[in-house]
Amino acid sequence: MIDSSISHCSNENCSKKDKCLRYTERRNVKYGQTYISLTEEQCEKNNCYINVDEYNKKMIMDIINKVPQDELDKKLILESCNSLLSIAKKYDLEIELKERIKQLENK
């Protein structure tokens, strides 16, 4: 069974490309890459589309709340926080993200 976490689609005729987390056209698929290709009807039936705003908010909140397990994990979380700053502004999460960055830098 196909669950709702599918994140790749390559159906060139898809009218909901903007709702696919990672959309690619077949010509851009490199050798060795695997993509799940579904028709638009299959995607609709299996609830494979995302709300980009909800996804971005959840991604930012997940990284804000993530607890590092070691120094390498802390460094990766800090890099993720910094890379998400420009997106966080759109969702009014910039202050929380900056606070998290300060916490991680001071530890």
CSV table of N, CA and C in Angstrom, one decimal:
chain,number,residue,atom,x,y,z
A,1,MET,N,0.8,-1.2,0.0
A,1,MET,CA,0.0,0.0,0.0
A,1,MET,C,0.9,1.2,0.0
A,2,ILE,N,0.4,2.3,-0.7
A,2,ILE,CA,1.2,3.5,-0.8
A,2,ILE,C,0.7,4.4,0.4
A,3,ASP,N,1.6,4.9,1.2
A,3,ASP,CA,1.2,5.8,2.3
A,3,ASP,C,1.3,7.3,1.8
A,4,SER,N,1.0,8.2,2.7
A,4,SER,CA,0.9,9.6,2.4
A,4,SER,C,2.2,10.3,2.5
A,5,SER,N,3.3,9.6,2.7
A,5,SER,CA,4.6,10.2,2.8
A,5,SER,C,5.4,10.3,1.5
A,6,ILE,N,4.8,9.9,0.4
A,6,ILE,CA,5.5,10.0,-0.9
A,6,ILE,C,6.0,11.4,-1.1
A,7,SER,N,7.2,11.5,-1.5
A,7,SER,CA,7.8,12.9,-1.7
A,7,SER,C,8.3,13.2,-3.0
A,8,HIS,N,8.3,12.2,-3.9
A,8,HIS,CA,8.8,12.4,-5.3
A,8,HIS,C,7.7,12.2,-6.3
A,9,CYS,N,7.6,13.0,-7.3
A,9,CYS,CA,6.7,12.7,-8.4
A,9,CYS,C,7.3,13.1,-9.7
A,10,SER,N,7.0,12.5,-10.7
A,10,SER,CA,7.6,12.9,-12.0
A,10,SER,C,6.6,12.8,-13.1
A,11,ASN,N,5.3,12.9,-12.8
A,11,ASN,CA,4.3,12.9,-13.8
A,11,ASN,C,4.2,14.3,-14.4
A,12,GLU,N,4.8,14.4,-15.7
A,12,GLU,CA,4.9,15.7,-16.4
A,12,GLU,C,3.5,16.4,-16.5
A,13,ASN,N,2.4,15.6,-16.6
A,13,ASN,CA,1.1,16.2,-16.8
A,13,ASN,C,0.4,16.5,-15.5
A,14,CYS,N,1.1,16.4,-14.4
A,14,CYS,CA,0.5,16.7,-13.1
A,14,CYS,C,0.1,18.2,-13.0
A,15,SER,N,-1.2,18.4,-12.6
A,15,SER,CA,-1.6,19.8,-12.5
A,15,SER,C,-1.3,20.4,-11.1
A,16,LYS,N,-0.8,19.5,-10.2
A,16,LYS,CA,-0.5,20.0,-8.9
A,16,LYS,C,1.0,19.9,-8.6
A,17,LYS,N,1.8,20.2,-9.5
A,17,LYS,CA,3.3,20.1,-9.3
A,17,LYS,C,3.7,20.9,-8.1
A,18,ASP,N,3.0,22.0,-7.9
A,18,ASP,CA,3.4,22.9,-6.7
A,18,ASP,C,3.1,22.2,-5.4
A,19,LYS,N,2.3,21.2,-5.4
A,19,LYS,CA,2.0,20.5,-4.1
A,19,LYS,C,2.8,19.2,-3.9
A,20,CYS,N,3.7,19.0,-4.9
A,20,CYS,CA,4.7,17.9,-4.7
A,20,CYS,C,5.9,18.4,-4.0
A,21,LEU,N,6.3,17.7,-3.0
A,21,LEU,CA,7.5,18.2,-2.2
A,21,LEU,C,8.7,18.2,-3.1
A,22,ARG,N,8.9,17.2,-3.9
A,22,ARG,CA,10.1,17.2,-4.8
A,22,ARG,C,9.6,16.8,-6.2
A,23,TYR,N,9.4,17.7,-7.0
A,23,TYR,CA,8.9,17.4,-8.4
A,23,TYR,C,10.1,17.4,-9.3
A,24,THR,N,10.2,16.4,-10.2
A,24,THR,CA,11.2,16.4,-11.2
A,24,THR,C,10.7,15.9,-12.5
A,25,GLU,N,11.2,16.4,-13.6
A,25,GLU,CA,10.9,15.9,-14.9
A,25,GLU,C,11.8,14.8,-15.2
A,26,ARG,N,11.3,13.8,-16.0
A,26,ARG,CA,12.1,12.6,-16.3
A,26,ARG,C,13.5,12.9,-16.9
A,27,ARG,N,13.6,14.0,-17.7
A,27,ARG,CA,14.9,14.3,-18.3
A,27,ARG,C,15.9,14.7,-17.2
A,28,ASN,N,15.4,15.1,-16.0
A,28,ASN,CA,16.4,15.6,-15.0
A,28,ASN,C,16.7,14.5,-14.0
A,29,VAL,N,16.2,13.3,-14.2
A,29,VAL,CA,16.5,12.2,-13.3
A,29,VAL,C,17.9,11.6,-13.8
A,30,LYS,N,18.8,11.5,-12.8
A,30,LYS,CA,20.1,11.0,-13.1
A,30,LYS,C,20.2,9.5,-12.9
A,31,TYR,N,21.1,8.9,-13.6
A,31,TYR,CA,21.3,7.4,-13.5
A,31,TYR,C,21.4,7.0,-12.0
A,32,GLY,N,20.7,6.1,-11.6
A,32,GLY,CA,20.8,5.5,-10.3
A,32,GLY,C,19.8,6.2,-9.3
A,33,GLN,N,19.2,7.2,-9.7
A,33,GLN,CA,18.2,7.8,-8.8
A,33,GLN,C,16.9,7.1,-8.9
A,34,THR,N,16.1,7.0,-7.8
A,34,THR,CA,14.9,6.3,-7.8
A,34,THR,C,13.8,7.3,-7.5
A,35,TYR,N,12.8,7.4,-8.3
A,35,TYR,CA,11.6,8.2,-8.1
A,35,TYR,C,10.4,7.4,-8.1
A,36,ILE,N,9.4,7.7,-7.3
A,36,ILE,CA,8.1,7.1,-7.4
A,36,ILE,C,7.3,7.9,-8.4
A,37,SER,N,6.8,7.2,-9.4
A,37,SER,CA,6.0,7.9,-10.4
A,37,SER,C,4.6,7.4,-10.3
A,38,LEU,N,3.7,8.3,-10.0
A,38,LEU,CA,2.3,8.0,-9.9
A,38,LEU,C,1.5,8.9,-10.8
A,39,THR,N,0.3,8.5,-11.2
A,39,THR,CA,-0.6,9.3,-11.9
A,39,THR,C,-1.2,10.3,-11.0
A,40,GLU,N,-1.7,11.4,-11.5
A,40,GLU,CA,-2.4,12.3,-10.6
A,40,GLU,C,-3.6,11.7,-9.9
A,41,GLU,N,-4.3,10.8,-10.5
A,41,GLU,CA,-5.4,10.1,-9.8
A,41,GLU,C,-4.9,9.3,-8.7
A,42,GLN,N,-3.8,8.6,-8.8
A,42,GLN,CA,-3.2,7.8,-7.8
A,42,GLN,C,-2.8,8.7,-6.6
A,43,CYS,N,-2.1,9.8,-6.9
A,43,CYS,CA,-1.7,10.7,-5.9
A,43,CYS,C,-2.9,11.2,-5.1
A,44,GLU,N,-4.0,11.6,-5.8
A,44,GLU,CA,-5.2,12.1,-5.2
A,44,GLU,C,-5.8,11.0,-4.3
A,45,LYS,N,-5.9,9.8,-4.8
A,45,LYS,CA,-6.5,8.7,-4.1
A,45,LYS,C,-5.8,8.4,-2.8
A,46,ASN,N,-4.4,8.5,-2.9
A,46,ASN,CA,-3.6,8.1,-1.7
A,46,ASN,C,-3.1,9.3,-0.9
A,47,ASN,N,-3.7,10.5,-1.1
A,47,ASN,CA,-3.4,11.7,-0.4
A,47,ASN,C,-1.9,12.0,-0.3
A,48,CYS,N,-1.3,12.0,-1.5
A,48,CYS,CA,0.2,12.1,-1.6
A,48,CYS,C,0.6,13.6,-1.7
A,49,TYR,N,-0.3,14.5,-1.8
A,49,TYR,CA,0.0,15.9,-2.0
A,49,TYR,C,0.2,16.6,-0.6
A,50,ILE,N,1.0,17.6,-0.6
A,50,ILE,CA,1.3,18.3,0.7
A,50,ILE,C,0.8,19.8,0.6
A,51,ASN,N,0.7,20.4,1.7
A,51,ASN,CA,0.5,21.8,1.8
A,51,ASN,C,1.9,22.3,2.1
A,52,VAL,N,2.5,23.1,1.2
A,52,VAL,CA,3.9,23.5,1.4
A,52,VAL,C,4.0,24.4,2.6
A,53,ASP,N,3.1,25.2,2.9
A,53,ASP,CA,3.2,26.1,4.1
A,53,ASP,C,3.2,25.2,5.4
A,54,GLU,N,2.3,24.2,5.4
A,54,GLU,CA,2.2,23.4,6.6
A,54,GLU,C,3.5,22.6,6.7
A,55,TYR,N,4.0,22.1,5.6
A,55,TYR,CA,5.3,21.3,5.6
A,55,TYR,C,6.4,22.2,6.1
A,56,ASN,N,6.6,23.4,5.6
A,56,ASN,CA,7.6,24.3,6.0
A,56,ASN,C,7.6,24.7,7.5
A,57,LYS,N,6.4,25.0,8.0
A,57,LYS,CA,6.2,25.3,9.4
A,57,LYS,C,6.6,24.1,10.3
A,58,LYS,N,6.2,22.9,9.9
A,58,LYS,CA,6.5,21.7,10.6
A,58,LYS,C,8.0,21.4,10.6
A,59,MET,N,8.6,21.6,9.5
A,59,MET,CA,10.1,21.4,9.3
A,59,MET,C,10.8,22.4,10.3
A,60,ILE,N,10.4,23.6,10.3
A,60,ILE,CA,11.1,24.6,11.2
A,60,ILE,C,10.9,24.3,12.6
A,61,MET,N,9.6,24.0,13.0
A,61,MET,CA,9.4,23.6,14.4
A,61,MET,C,10.1,22.4,14.8
A,62,ASP,N,10.2,21.4,13.9
A,62,ASP,CA,11.0,20.2,14.2
A,62,ASP,C,12.4,20.5,14.5
A,63,ILE,N,13.0,21.3,13.7
A,63,ILE,CA,14.4,21.7,14.0
A,63,ILE,C,14.6,22.5,15.2
A,64,ILE,N,13.7,23.4,15.5
A,64,ILE,CA,13.7,24.2,16.7
A,64,ILE,C,13.7,23.3,18.0
A,65,ASN,N,12.8,22.2,17.9
A,65,ASN,CA,12.6,21.3,19.0
A,65,ASN,C,13.6,20.2,19.1
A,66,LYS,N,14.4,20.0,18.1
A,66,LYS,CA,15.3,18.8,18.0
A,66,LYS,C,16.4,19.0,19.1
A,67,VAL,N,16.6,17.9,19.8
A,67,VAL,CA,17.6,17.9,20.9
A,67,VAL,C,18.8,17.1,20.3
A,68,PRO,N,20.0,17.8,20.3
A,68,PRO,CA,21.2,17.2,19.8
A,68,PRO,C,21.7,16.0,20.7
A,69,GLN,N,22.1,15.0,20.0
A,69,GLN,CA,22.6,13.8,20.8
A,69,GLN,C,24.1,13.9,21.0
A,70,ASP,N,24.8,14.6,20.2
A,70,ASP,CA,26.3,14.8,20.4
A,70,ASP,C,26.7,16.1,19.7
A,71,GLU,N,28.0,16.4,19.7
A,71,GLU,CA,28.5,17.6,19.1
A,71,GLU,C,28.3,17.7,17.6
A,72,LEU,N,28.4,16.6,16.9
A,72,LEU,CA,28.1,16.6,15.4
A,72,LEU,C,26.7,16.9,15.2
A,73,ASP,N,25.8,16.2,15.9
A,73,ASP,CA,24.3,16.5,15.8
A,73,ASP,C,24.0,18.0,16.0
A,74,LYS,N,24.7,18.5,17.1
A,74,LYS,CA,24.5,19.9,17.4
A,74,LYS,C,24.9,20.8,16.2
A,75,LYS,N,26.0,20.5,15.6
A,75,LYS,CA,26.5,21.3,14.5
A,75,LYS,C,25.6,21.2,13.3
A,76,LEU,N,25.0,20.0,13.0
A,76,LEU,CA,24.1,19.9,11.9
A,76,LEU,C,22.8,20.6,12.2
A,77,ILE,N,22.3,20.6,13.4
A,77,ILE,CA,21.1,21.3,13.8
A,77,ILE,C,21.3,22.8,13.6
A,78,LEU,N,22.5,23.3,14.1
A,78,LEU,CA,22.8,24.7,13.9
A,78,LEU,C,22.8,25.1,12.5
A,79,GLU,N,23.5,24.3,11.6
A,79,GLU,CA,23.5,24.6,10.2
A,79,GLU,C,22.1,24.6,9.6
A,80,SER,N,21.3,23.7,10.0
A,80,SER,CA,19.9,23.7,9.5
A,80,SER,C,19.1,24.9,10.0
A,81,CYS,N,19.3,25.3,11.2
A,81,CYS,CA,18.6,26.5,11.7
A,81,CYS,C,19.0,27.7,10.9
A,82,ASN,N,20.3,27.9,10.7
A,82,ASN,CA,20.8,29.0,9.9
A,82,ASN,C,20.2,29.0,8.4
A,83,SER,N,20.2,27.8,7.9
A,83,SER,CA,19.7,27.8,6.5
A,83,SER,C,18.2,28.0,6.4
A,84,LEU,N,17.5,27.9,7.5
A,84,LEU,CA,16.0,28.1,7.5
A,84,LEU,C,15.6,29.5,7.9
A,85,LEU,N,16.5,30.3,8.2
A,85,LEU,CA,16.1,31.7,8.7
A,85,LEU,C,15.3,32.4,7.7
A,86,SER,N,15.7,32.4,6.4
A,86,SER,CA,14.9,33.2,5.4
A,86,SER,C,13.5,32.7,5.2
A,87,ILE,N,13.3,31.4,5.4
A,87,ILE,CA,12.0,30.8,5.3
A,87,ILE,C,11.1,31.1,6.5
A,88,ALA,N,11.8,31.1,7.7
A,88,ALA,CA,11.1,31.3,9.0
A,88,ALA,C,10.4,32.6,9.0
A,89,LYS,N,11.0,33.6,8.4
A,89,LYS,CA,10.3,35.0,8.4
A,89,LYS,C,8.9,34.9,7.8
A,90,LYS,N,8.7,34.1,6.8
A,90,LYS,CA,7.4,34.0,6.2
A,90,LYS,C,6.3,33.5,7.1
A,91,TYR,N,6.8,32.6,8.1
A,91,TYR,CA,5.8,31.9,9.0
A,91,TYR,C,5.9,32.5,10.4
A,92,ASP,N,6.5,33.7,10.6
A,92,ASP,CA,6.6,34.3,11.9
A,92,ASP,C,7.3,33.4,12.9
A,93,LEU,N,8.3,32.6,12.5
A,93,LEU,CA,9.0,31.8,13.3
A,93,LEU,C,10.5,32.2,13.4
A,94,GLU,N,10.8,33.4,12.9
A,94,GLU,CA,12.2,33.9,12.9
A,94,GLU,C,12.7,34.1,14.3
A,95,ILE,N,11.9,34.6,15.2
A,95,ILE,CA,12.4,34.9,16.6
A,95,ILE,C,12.7,33.6,17.3
A,96,GLU,N,11.8,32.6,17.2
A,96,GLU,CA,12.1,31.3,17.8
A,96,GLU,C,13.3,30.6,17.3
A,97,LEU,N,13.5,30.7,16.0
A,97,LEU,CA,14.6,30.1,15.3
A,97,LEU,C,15.9,30.8,15.7
A,98,LYS,N,15.9,32.1,15.8
A,98,LYS,CA,17.1,32.9,16.3
A,98,LYS,C,17.4,32.5,17.7
A,99,GLU,N,16.4,32.4,18.6
A,99,GLU,CA,16.6,32.0,19.9
A,99,GLU,C,17.3,30.6,20.0
A,100,ARG,N,16.8,29.7,19.2
A,100,ARG,CA,17.4,28.3,19.1
A,100,ARG,C,18.8,28.4,18.7
A,101,ILE,N,19.1,29.2,17.7
A,101,ILE,CA,20.5,29.4,17.3
A,101,ILE,C,21.4,29.9,18.4
A,102,LYS,N,20.9,30.9,19.1
A,102,LYS,CA,21.7,31.4,20.3
A,102,LYS,C,21.9,30.3,21.3
A,103,GLN,N,20.9,29.5,21.6
A,103,GLN,CA,21.0,28.4,22.6
A,103,GLN,C,22.1,27.4,22.1
A,104,LEU,N,22.1,27.0,20.8
A,104,LEU,CA,23.0,26.1,20.3
A,104,LEU,C,24.4,26.6,20.3
A,105,GLU,N,24.6,27.9,20.0
A,105,GLU,CA,25.9,28.5,20.0
A,105,GLU,C,26.5,28.6,21.3
A,106,ASN,N,25.7,28.8,22.4
A,106,ASN,CA,26.2,29.0,23.7
A,106,ASN,C,26.4,27.7,24.5
A,107,LYS,N,26.0,26.6,23.9
A,107,LYS,CA,26.2,25.3,24.6
A,107,LYS,C,27.6,24.8,24.5
